[in-house]
Each structure stands twice: as C-alpha cells, then as structure tokens.
mmCIF file of C-alpha atoms in Angstrom:
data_model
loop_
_atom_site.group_PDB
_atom_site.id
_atom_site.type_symbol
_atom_site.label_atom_id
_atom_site.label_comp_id
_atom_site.label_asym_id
_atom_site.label_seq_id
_atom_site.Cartn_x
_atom_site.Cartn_y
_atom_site.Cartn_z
ATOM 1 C CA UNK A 6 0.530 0.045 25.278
ATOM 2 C CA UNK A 7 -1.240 -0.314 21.926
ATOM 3 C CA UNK A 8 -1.648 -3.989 20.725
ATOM 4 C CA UNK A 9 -3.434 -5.274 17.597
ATOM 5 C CA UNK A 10 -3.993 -8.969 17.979
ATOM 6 C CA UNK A 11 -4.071 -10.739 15.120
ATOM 7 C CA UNK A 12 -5.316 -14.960 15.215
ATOM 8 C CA UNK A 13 -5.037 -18.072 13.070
ATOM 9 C CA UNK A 14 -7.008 -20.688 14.378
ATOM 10 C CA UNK A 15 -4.196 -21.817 16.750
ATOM 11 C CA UNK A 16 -1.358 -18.815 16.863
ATOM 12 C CA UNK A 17 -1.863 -15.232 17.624
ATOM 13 C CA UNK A 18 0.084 -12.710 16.503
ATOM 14 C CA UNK A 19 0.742 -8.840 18.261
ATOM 15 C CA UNK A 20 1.608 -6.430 16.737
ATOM 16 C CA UNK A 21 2.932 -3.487 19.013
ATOM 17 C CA UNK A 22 5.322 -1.111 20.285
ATOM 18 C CA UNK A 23 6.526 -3.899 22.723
ATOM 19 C CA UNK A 24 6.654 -6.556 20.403
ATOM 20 C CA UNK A 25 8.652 -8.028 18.203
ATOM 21 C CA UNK A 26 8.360 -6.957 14.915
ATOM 22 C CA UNK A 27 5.666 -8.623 12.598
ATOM 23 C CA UNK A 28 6.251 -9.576 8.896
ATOM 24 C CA UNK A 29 3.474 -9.599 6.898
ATOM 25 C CA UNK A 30 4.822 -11.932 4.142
ATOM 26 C CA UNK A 31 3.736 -10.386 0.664
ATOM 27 C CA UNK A 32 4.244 -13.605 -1.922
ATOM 28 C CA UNK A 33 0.897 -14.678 -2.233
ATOM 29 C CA UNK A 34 -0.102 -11.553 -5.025
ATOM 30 C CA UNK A 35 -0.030 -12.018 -8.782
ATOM 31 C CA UNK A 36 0.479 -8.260 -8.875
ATOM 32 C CA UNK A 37 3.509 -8.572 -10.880
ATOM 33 C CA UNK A 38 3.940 -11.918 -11.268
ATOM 34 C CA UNK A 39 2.359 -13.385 -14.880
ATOM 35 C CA UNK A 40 3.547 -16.996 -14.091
ATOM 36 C CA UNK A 41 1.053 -16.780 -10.502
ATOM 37 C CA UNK A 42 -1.785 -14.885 -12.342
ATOM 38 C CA UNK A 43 -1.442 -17.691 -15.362
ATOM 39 C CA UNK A 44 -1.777 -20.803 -12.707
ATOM 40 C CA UNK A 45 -4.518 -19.218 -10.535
ATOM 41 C CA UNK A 46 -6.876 -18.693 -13.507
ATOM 42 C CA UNK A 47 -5.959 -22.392 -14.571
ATOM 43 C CA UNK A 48 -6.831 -23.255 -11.289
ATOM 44 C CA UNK A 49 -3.180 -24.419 -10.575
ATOM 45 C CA UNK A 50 -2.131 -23.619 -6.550
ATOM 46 C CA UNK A 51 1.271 -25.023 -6.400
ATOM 47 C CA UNK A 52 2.886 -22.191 -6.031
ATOM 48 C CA UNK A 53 0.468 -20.522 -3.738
ATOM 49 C CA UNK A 54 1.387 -23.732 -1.655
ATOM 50 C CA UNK A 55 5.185 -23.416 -2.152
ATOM 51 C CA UNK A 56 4.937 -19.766 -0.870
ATOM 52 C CA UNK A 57 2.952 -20.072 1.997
ATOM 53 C CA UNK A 58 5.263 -22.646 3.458
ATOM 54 C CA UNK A 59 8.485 -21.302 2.722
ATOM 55 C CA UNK A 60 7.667 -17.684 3.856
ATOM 56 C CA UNK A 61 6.406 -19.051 7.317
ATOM 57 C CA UNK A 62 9.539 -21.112 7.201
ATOM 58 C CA UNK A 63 11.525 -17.789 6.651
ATOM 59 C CA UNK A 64 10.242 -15.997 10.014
ATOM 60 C CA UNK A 65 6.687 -14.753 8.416
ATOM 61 C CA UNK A 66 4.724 -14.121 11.135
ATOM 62 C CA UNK A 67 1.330 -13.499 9.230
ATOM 63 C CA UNK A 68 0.673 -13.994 5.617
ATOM 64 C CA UNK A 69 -0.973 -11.519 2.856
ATOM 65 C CA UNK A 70 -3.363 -13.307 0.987
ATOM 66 C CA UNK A 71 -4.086 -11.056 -2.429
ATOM 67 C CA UNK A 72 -6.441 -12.769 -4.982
ATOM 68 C CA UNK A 73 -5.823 -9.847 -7.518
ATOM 69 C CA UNK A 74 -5.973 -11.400 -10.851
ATOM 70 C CA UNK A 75 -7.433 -10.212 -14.035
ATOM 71 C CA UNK A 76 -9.068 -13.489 -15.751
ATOM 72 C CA UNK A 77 -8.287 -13.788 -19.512
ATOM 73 C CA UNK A 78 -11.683 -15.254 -19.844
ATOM 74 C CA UNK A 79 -13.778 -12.632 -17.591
ATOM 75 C CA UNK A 80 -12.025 -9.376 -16.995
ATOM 76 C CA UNK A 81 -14.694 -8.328 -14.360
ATOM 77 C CA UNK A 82 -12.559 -9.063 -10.551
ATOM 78 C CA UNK A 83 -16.283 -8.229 -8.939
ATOM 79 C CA UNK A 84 -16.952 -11.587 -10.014
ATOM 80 C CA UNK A 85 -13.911 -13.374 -10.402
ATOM 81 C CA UNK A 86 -11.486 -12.314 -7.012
ATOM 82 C CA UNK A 87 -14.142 -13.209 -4.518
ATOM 83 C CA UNK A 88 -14.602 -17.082 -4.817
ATOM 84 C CA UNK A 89 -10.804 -17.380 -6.129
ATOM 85 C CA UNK A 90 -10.193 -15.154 -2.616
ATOM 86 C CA UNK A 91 -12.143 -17.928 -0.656
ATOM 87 C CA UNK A 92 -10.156 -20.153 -2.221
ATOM 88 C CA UNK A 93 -6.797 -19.548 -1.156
ATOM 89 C CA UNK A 94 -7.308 -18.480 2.056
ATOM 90 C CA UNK A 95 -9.006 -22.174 2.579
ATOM 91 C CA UNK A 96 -5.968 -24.068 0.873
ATOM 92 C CA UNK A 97 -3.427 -21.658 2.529
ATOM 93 C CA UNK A 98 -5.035 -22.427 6.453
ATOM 94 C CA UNK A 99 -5.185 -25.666 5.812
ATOM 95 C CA UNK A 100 -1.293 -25.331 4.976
ATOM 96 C CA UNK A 101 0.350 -23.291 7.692
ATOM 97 C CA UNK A 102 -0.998 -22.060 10.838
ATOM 98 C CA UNK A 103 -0.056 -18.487 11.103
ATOM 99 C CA UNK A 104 -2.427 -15.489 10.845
ATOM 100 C CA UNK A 105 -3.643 -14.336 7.703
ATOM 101 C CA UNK A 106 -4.394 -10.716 6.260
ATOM 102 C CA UNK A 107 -7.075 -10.348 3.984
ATOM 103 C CA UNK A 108 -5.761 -8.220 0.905
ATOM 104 C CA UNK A 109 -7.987 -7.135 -1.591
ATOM 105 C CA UNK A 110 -9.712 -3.355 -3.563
ATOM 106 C CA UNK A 111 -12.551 -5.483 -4.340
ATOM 107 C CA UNK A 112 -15.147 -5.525 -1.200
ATOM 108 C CA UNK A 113 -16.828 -8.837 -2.289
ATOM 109 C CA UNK A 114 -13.293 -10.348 -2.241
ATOM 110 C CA UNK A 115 -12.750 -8.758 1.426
ATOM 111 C CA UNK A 116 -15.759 -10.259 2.834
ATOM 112 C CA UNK A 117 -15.524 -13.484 1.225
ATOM 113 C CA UNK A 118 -12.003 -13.989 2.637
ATOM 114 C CA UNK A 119 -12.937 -12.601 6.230
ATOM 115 C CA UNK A 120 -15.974 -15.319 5.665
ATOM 116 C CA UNK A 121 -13.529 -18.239 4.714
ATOM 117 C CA UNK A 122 -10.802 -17.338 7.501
ATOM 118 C CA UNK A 123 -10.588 -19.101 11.028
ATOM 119 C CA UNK A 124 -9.580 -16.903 13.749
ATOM 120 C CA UNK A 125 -9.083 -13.109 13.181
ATOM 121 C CA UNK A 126 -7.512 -11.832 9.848
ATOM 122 C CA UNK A 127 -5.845 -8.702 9.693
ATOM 123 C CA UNK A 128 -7.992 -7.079 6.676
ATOM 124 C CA UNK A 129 -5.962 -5.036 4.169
ATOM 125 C CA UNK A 130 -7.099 -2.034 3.594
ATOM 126 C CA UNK A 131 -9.076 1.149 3.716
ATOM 127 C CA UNK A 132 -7.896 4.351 2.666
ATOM 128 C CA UNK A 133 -9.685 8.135 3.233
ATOM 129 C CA UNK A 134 -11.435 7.989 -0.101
ATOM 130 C CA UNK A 135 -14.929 8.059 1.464
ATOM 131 C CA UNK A 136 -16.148 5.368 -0.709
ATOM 132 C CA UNK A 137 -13.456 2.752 0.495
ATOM 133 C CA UNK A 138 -14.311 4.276 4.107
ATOM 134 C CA UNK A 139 -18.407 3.570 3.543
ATOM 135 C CA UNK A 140 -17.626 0.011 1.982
ATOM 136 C CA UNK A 141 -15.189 -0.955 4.182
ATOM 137 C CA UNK A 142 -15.674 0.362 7.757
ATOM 138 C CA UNK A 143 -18.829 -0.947 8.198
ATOM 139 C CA UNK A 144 -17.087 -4.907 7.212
ATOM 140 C CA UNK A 145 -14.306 -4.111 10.017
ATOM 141 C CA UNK A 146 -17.021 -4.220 12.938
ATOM 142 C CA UNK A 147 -19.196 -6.183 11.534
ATOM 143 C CA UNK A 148 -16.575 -9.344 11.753
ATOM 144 C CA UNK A 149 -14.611 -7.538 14.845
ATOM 145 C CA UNK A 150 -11.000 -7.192 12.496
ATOM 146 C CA UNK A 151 -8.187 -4.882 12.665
ATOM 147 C CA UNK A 152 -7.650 -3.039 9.388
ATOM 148 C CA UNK A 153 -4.944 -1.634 7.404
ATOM 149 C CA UNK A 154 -5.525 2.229 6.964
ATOM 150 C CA UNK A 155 -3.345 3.709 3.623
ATOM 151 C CA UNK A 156 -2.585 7.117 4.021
ATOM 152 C CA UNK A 157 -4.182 8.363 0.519
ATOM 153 C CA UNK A 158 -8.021 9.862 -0.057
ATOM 154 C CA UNK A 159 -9.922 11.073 -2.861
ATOM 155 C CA UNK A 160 -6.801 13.488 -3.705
ATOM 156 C CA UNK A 161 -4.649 10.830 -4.146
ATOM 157 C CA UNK A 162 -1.110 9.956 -2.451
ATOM 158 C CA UNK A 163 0.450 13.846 -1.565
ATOM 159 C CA UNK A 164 4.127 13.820 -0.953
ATOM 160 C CA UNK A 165 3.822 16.285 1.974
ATOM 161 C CA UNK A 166 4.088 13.712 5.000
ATOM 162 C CA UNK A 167 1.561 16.688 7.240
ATOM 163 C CA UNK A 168 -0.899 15.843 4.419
ATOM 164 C CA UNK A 169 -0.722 11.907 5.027
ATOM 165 C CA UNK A 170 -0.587 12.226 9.024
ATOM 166 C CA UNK A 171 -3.869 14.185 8.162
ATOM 167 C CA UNK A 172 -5.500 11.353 6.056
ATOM 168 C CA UNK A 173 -4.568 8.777 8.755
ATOM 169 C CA UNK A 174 -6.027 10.836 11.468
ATOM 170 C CA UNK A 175 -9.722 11.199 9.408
ATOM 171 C CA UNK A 176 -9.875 7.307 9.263
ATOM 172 C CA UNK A 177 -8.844 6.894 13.147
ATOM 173 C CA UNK A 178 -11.575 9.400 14.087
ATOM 174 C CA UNK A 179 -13.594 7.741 11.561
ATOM 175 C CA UNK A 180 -13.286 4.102 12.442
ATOM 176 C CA UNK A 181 -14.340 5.386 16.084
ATOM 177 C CA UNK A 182 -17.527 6.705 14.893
ATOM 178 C CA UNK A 183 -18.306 2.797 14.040
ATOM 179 C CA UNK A 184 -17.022 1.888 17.447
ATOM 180 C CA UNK A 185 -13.456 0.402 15.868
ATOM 181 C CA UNK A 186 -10.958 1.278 18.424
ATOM 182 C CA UNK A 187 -7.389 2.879 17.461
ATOM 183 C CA UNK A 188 -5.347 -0.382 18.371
ATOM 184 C CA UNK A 189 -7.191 -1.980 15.566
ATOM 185 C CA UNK A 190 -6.170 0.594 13.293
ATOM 186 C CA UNK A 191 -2.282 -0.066 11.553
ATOM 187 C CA UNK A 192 -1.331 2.867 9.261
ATOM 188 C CA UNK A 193 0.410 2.486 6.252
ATOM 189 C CA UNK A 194 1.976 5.720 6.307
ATOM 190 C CA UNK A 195 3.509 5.333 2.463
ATOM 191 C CA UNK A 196 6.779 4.412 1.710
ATOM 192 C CA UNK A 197 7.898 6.940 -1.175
ATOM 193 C CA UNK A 198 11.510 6.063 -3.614
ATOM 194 C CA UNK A 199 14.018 7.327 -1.878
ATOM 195 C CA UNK A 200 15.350 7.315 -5.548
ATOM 196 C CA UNK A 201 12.547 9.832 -6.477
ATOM 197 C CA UNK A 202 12.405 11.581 -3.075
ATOM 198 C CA UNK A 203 15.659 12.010 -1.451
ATOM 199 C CA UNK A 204 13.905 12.770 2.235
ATOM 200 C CA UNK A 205 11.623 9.807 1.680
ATOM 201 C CA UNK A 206 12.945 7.870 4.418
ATOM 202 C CA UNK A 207 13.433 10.925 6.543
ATOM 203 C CA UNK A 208 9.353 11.228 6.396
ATOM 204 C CA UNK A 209 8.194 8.184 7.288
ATOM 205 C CA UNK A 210 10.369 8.039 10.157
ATOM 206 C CA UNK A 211 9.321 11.383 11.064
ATOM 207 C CA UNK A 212 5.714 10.259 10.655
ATOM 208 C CA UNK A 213 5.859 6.457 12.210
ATOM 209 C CA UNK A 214 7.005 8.429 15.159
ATOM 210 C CA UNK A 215 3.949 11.067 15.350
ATOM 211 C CA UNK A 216 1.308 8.715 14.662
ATOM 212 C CA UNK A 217 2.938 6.453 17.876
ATOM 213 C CA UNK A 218 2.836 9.852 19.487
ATOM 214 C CA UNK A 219 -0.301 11.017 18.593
ATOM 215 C CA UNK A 220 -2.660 8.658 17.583
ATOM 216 C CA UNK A 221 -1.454 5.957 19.379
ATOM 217 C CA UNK A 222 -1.626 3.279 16.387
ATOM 218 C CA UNK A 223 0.503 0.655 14.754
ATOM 219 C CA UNK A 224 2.097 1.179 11.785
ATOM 220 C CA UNK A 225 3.272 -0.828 8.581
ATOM 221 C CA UNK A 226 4.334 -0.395 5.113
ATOM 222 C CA UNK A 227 5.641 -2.073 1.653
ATOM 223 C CA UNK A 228 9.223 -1.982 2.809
ATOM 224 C CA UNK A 229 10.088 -2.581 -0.496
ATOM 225 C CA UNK A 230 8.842 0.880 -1.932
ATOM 226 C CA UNK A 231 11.708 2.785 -0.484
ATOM 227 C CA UNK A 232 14.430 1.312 -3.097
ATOM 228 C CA UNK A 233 12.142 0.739 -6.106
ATOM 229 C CA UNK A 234 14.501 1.473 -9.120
ATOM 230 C CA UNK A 235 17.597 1.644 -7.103
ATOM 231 C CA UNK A 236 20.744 -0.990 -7.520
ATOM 232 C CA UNK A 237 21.721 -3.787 -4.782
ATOM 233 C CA UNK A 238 17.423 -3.248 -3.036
ATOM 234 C CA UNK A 239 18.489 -5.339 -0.416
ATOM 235 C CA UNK A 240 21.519 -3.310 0.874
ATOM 236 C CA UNK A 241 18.880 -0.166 1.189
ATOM 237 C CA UNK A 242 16.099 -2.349 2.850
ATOM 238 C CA UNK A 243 18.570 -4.132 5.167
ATOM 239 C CA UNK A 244 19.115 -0.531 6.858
ATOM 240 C CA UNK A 245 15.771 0.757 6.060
ATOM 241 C CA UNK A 246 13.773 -1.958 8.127
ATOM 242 C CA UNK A 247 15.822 -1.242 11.430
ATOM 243 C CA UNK A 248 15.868 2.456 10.914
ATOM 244 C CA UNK A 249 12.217 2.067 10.922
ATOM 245 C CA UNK A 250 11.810 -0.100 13.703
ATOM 246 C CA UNK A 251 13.866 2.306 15.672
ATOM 247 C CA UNK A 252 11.375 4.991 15.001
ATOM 248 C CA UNK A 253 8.596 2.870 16.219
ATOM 249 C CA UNK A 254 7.431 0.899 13.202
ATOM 250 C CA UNK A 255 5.499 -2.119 14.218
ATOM 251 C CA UNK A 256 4.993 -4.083 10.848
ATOM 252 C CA UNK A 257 5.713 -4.323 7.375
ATOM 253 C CA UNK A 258 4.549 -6.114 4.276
ATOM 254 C CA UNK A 259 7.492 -7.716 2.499
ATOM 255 C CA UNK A 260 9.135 -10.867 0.704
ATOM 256 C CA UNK A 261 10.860 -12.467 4.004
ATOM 257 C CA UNK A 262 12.413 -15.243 1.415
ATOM 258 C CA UNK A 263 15.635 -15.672 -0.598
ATOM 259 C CA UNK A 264 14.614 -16.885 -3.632
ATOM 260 C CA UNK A 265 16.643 -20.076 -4.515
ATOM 261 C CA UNK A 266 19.319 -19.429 -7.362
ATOM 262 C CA UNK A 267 18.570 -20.567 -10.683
ATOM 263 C CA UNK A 268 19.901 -23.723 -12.591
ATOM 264 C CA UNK A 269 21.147 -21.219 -15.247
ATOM 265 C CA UNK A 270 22.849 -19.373 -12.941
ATOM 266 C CA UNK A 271 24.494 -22.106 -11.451
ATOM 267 C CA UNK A 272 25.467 -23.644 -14.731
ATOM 268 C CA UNK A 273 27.321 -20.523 -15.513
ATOM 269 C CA UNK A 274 28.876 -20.573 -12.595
ATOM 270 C CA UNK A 275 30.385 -23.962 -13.250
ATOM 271 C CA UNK A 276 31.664 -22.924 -16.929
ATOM 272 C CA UNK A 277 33.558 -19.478 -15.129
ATOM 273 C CA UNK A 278 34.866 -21.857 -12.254
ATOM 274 C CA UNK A 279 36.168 -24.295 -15.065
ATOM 275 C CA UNK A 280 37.482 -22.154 -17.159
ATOM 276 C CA UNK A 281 39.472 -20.325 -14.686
ATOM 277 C CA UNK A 282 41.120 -24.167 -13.898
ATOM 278 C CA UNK A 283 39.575 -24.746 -10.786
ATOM 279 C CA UNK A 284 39.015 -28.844 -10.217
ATOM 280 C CA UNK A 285 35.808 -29.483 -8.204
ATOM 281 C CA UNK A 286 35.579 -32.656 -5.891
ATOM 282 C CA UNK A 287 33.822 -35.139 -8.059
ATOM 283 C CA UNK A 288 30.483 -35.660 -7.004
ATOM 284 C CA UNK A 289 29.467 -32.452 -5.714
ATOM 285 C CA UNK A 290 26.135 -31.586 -5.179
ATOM 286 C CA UNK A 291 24.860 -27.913 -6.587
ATOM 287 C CA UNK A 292 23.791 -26.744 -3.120
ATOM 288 C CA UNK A 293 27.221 -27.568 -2.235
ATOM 289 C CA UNK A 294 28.957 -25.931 -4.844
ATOM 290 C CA UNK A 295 26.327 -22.141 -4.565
ATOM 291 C CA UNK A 296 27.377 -22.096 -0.940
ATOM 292 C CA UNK A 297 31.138 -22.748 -1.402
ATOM 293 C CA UNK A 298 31.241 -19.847 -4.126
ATOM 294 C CA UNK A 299 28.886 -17.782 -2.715
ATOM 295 C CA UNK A 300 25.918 -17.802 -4.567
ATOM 296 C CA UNK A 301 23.082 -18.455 -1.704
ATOM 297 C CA UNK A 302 21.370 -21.718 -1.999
ATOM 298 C CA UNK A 303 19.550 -24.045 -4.097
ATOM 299 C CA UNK A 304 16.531 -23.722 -1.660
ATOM 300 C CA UNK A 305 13.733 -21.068 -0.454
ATOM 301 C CA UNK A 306 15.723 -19.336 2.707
ATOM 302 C CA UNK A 307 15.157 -16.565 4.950
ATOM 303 C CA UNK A 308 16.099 -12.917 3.279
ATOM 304 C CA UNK A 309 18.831 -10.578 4.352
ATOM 305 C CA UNK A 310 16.411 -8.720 5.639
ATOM 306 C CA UNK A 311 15.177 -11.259 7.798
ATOM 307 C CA UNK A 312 18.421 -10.992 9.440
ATOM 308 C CA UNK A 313 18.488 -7.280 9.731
ATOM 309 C CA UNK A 314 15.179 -7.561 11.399
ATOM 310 C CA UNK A 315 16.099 -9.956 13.757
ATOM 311 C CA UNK A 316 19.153 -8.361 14.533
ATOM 312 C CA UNK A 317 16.765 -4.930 15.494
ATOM 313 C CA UNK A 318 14.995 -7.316 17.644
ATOM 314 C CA UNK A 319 17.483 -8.353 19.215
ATOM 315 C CA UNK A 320 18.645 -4.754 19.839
ATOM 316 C CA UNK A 321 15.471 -3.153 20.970
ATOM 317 C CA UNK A 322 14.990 -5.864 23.688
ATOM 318 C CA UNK A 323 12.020 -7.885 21.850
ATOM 319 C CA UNK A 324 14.025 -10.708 21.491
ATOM 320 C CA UNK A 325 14.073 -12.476 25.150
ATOM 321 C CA UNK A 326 17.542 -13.814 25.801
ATOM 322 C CA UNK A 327 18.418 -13.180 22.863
ATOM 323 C CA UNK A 328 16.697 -16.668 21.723
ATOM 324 C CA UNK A 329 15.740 -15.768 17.938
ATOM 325 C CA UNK A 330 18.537 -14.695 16.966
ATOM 326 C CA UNK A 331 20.630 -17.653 18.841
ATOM 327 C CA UNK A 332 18.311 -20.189 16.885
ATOM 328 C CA UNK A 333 18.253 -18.259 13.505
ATOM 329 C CA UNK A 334 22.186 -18.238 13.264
ATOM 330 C CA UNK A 335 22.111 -22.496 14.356
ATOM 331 C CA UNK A 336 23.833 -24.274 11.176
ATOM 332 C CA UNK A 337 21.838 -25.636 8.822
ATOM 333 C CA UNK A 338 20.815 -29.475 10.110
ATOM 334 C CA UNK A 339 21.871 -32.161 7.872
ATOM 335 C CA UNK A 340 19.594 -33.103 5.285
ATOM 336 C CA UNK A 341 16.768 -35.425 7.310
ATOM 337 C CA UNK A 342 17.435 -33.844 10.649
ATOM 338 C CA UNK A 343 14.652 -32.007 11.647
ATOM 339 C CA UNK A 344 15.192 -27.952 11.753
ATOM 340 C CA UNK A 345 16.644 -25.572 9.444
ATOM 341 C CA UNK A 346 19.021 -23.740 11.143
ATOM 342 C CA UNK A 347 19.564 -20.167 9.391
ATOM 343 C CA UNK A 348 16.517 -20.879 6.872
ATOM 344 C CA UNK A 349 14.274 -20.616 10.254
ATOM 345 C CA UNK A 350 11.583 -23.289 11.155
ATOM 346 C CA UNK A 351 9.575 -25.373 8.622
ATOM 347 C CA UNK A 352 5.798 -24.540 9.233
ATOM 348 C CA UNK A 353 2.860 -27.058 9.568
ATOM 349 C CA UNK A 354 2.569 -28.897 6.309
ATOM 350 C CA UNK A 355 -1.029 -29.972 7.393
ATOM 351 C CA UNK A 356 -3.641 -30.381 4.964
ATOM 352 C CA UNK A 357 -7.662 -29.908 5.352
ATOM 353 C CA UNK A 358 -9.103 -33.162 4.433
#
C-alpha cells in the first residue's frame, strides 16, 4: 500500500490510500492576497502567525508554506523569496507542530526552505518541463523529500486528461532514474473549472483512479480550481472533495478555515434585524448574535469542507470508531475551557526562543 510520510519535528503525517485524508492548508501564499504580500515585504508576520494556528486548529494536517512575493523595492524573487522562504518556515515551526510543504517556482527558495525545515517537508513542486525536472529532481534526493509532481511540461497544461496521465508518468519514471521511489511522488493531476469544462470533474476522477491503478502514487490537487468563477464555491467543493476521495484521492491543497464574518457585516445585520422590530436581549455579545441569525462566527473555524471531508472519512473507514467526527461535532467549550468543539483543536502556540 503506497504511503508518503511526511514529518514535523514531532508529528508525522501519511498520506495514502489507507489513510485518512490529508489537508494541505493553502493560507500561507500572498498569491492573491495584497494585504499578506504588503506585510511580508514590511517584514510584518502577524498574519502568517494567525494562519498557521488557526488552519492547524481547523483539521490542517500539513501546512503550505509559499514565500511568493514580488518586493516593491527589488522585483528580482531569485533574491528576495529565498531568505524571506527561510523565514517563515522558521517562525511557522516554531508556531505549530505539524508538517510543512515547501512551496515555491524559485529553486533557491526550495532549498532554502528544505534547509530551514526540521523533519521531512513535503516539497511543492516539479512539473515535466525538463528544466523544473533538472533543477528540481536532483534537490528531492539530495535531502530524501517527497515531491509534488504537476501534470504540465514544456507544452503547457493540455485539457486531454490521456495527455496529463502521460506527463505524470515521464516524472515517475524520471524521479526513478535519481533513485526517488513512486510513494514519494504525489501527482497533482489538475483540477480544471468545471465552469469552463463541463467533464472537468469527470477527468480527474477518471485520472486519480488510473494513476492509483497504474502508477501506484498519491495524488492531490487545488480543490478550489474546480468552482473558480462559479456562485455558492463551497456547495461545489463540499461534494467535490468526497467525490474525489471516493475515487482514490489522497490529498489536497485548500483553505480548511471559515473566515470570521466581518464587523461590517455584522453591523448590517443589526440595522436589518432592527428595522424589521426585532428586540435583542440587552447585552449581547456579536458572536452571540452571528450564530443566533446565522451568520457563522466572529472567529477563525473549520470550513464546510472540513466537514464534508470528515464526513468521507468517516465513510470510507479512515476514521476509527468513528472518533473524528464524534469530537469535531462536540459543542463549542465555553469560553476558557480548554477545546474547541466544532472549530477542531487549538495547535501548539509554542514559540522558538
């Protein structure tokens, strides 16, 4: 049975066909995210911090670590990513204790992370493009690391799923010319719209299940990818993520939080609920009042999907006694008490001295 092991300095993490699923949580990018890219150039890490612990307390079971920012000041990332790379992957260790996976198109920023990390990152990724396979394969065995493998080469990403299985097979047969063996190998098969390919789900679950079949790997993906442009995302990634599983998916990179609901929203909320005539207790706290109308919570939380995944889990038989799922649906403790019911467990708030 294939197994990719995956270590922190304390926790391992497997990902395999016999395993519960593993959730690479995807929060610590800038990709996207102007506010992150603005603080990490000013040398600001608070949010880093916030996301690595509330992810972990969400049910991550390994965290992607993505130094990808384009500096203002120096625009070159050969120079910039790999010391900011080293960077967060020190702070976010000395944080939580789960696994990390080393995320990066820069080399330099690859090795400087795989240098920084305790234990044995996850190192994300190489593709078929035979420069990213000369750069990168040689870094895999040299520190002894599983590797993500994208299903894309010098052609680019095809849309014909025979072309991809292809791509993934040339870095497996690859990789083994360097002595990497295939349960180090997890293949991102690619996750296409489903709003710009209507059999896009159809062909990764098609092709999760031949390269189980086949090739004998793990797979993952950006679950996300599959409702990119597409109202109510989470409805389509709640069924998604099992659908996958079911097929034989092993991983996936994703958000495992519910973002907390905004002040603005809330205070909206209170002018519709007074307006309609509705009298609130006096005294009520917000996180009180977003529950009692709906509106999620006040706090970080574990995502809907989260609870689709656990559910699969549960399902599938990788969830012993069903104990997961028992704890995840606990009530929330009251504030002081030490748990977090639905939001999952609180990870180690340790810091490096």
């Amino acid at each position: 049975m294939t197994r990719t092991i995956v270590e922190s300095k304390t926790k391992t993490a497997i990902i395999g066909f016999d395993q519960p699923f593993c959730v690479i949580g995807e929060r610590i990018n800038p990709t996207g995210r102007k506010k992150l890219a603005a603080e990490l150039e000013a040398g600001d890490f608070s949010t880093v911090e916030k996301d690595a612990i509330a992810q972990v307390a969400a049910g991550a079971t390994v965290l992607d670590i993505n130094a990808g920012v384009v500096y203002n000041s120096n625009p070159n990332p050969n120079e910039t990513e790999p010391p900011l790379m080293r960077k967060i992957v020190e702070l976010v260790q000395g944080l939580v204790d789960v696994p990390l996976c080393i995320d990066s198109s820069v080399p330099g920023a690859l090795e400087a992370g795989l240098e920084a990390c305790e234990g044995r990152p996850l190192l994300n990724s190489v593709t078929g493009e035979e420069e990213r396979l000369e750069h990168i394969l040689p870094l895999v065995k040299k520190y002894n690391v599983p590797v993500v493998a994208i299903s894309n080469d010098d052609t680019g990403i095809s849309e014909d799923p025979d072309v991809r299985f292809a791509v993934a097979k040339k870095i497996v047969e690859r990789a083994a010319d360097f002595g990497i063996p295939a349960h180090d190998i997890v293949v991102d098969p690619l996750v296409m719209p489903i709003g710009a390919m209507a059999t896009a789900g159809q062909q990764v679950f098609a092709l999760v299940r031949r390269l189980r079949e086949e090739l004998g790997v793990n797979t993952t993906c950006g679950a996300s990818n599959i409702s990119f442009g597409l109202p109510n995302r989470h409805g389509i990634n709640n069924a998604f993520l099992p659908m996958a599983m079911g097929a034989g998916m092993t991983s996936a990179i994703m958000n495992p939080v519910a973002l907390p609901i905004t002040q603005k929203a809330i205070a909206e909320k209170k002018e519709a609920v007074a307006a309609a005539g509705i009298i609130l207790p006096e005294g009520m706290d917000d996180e009180t009042f977003v529950t009692l109308f709906g509106l999620g919570s006040t706090l970080p939380r574990a995502g809907k999907e989260m609870e689709a995944i656990r559910a699969a889990n549960l399902l599938t038989n990788n969830d012993a006694h069903g104990a997961e799922w028992i704890r995840f649906n606990k009530p929330p403790a009251a504030e002081g008490e030490e748990g977090r019911g639905r939001g999952g467990r609180a990870g180690s708030r340790r810091r490096r001295a």
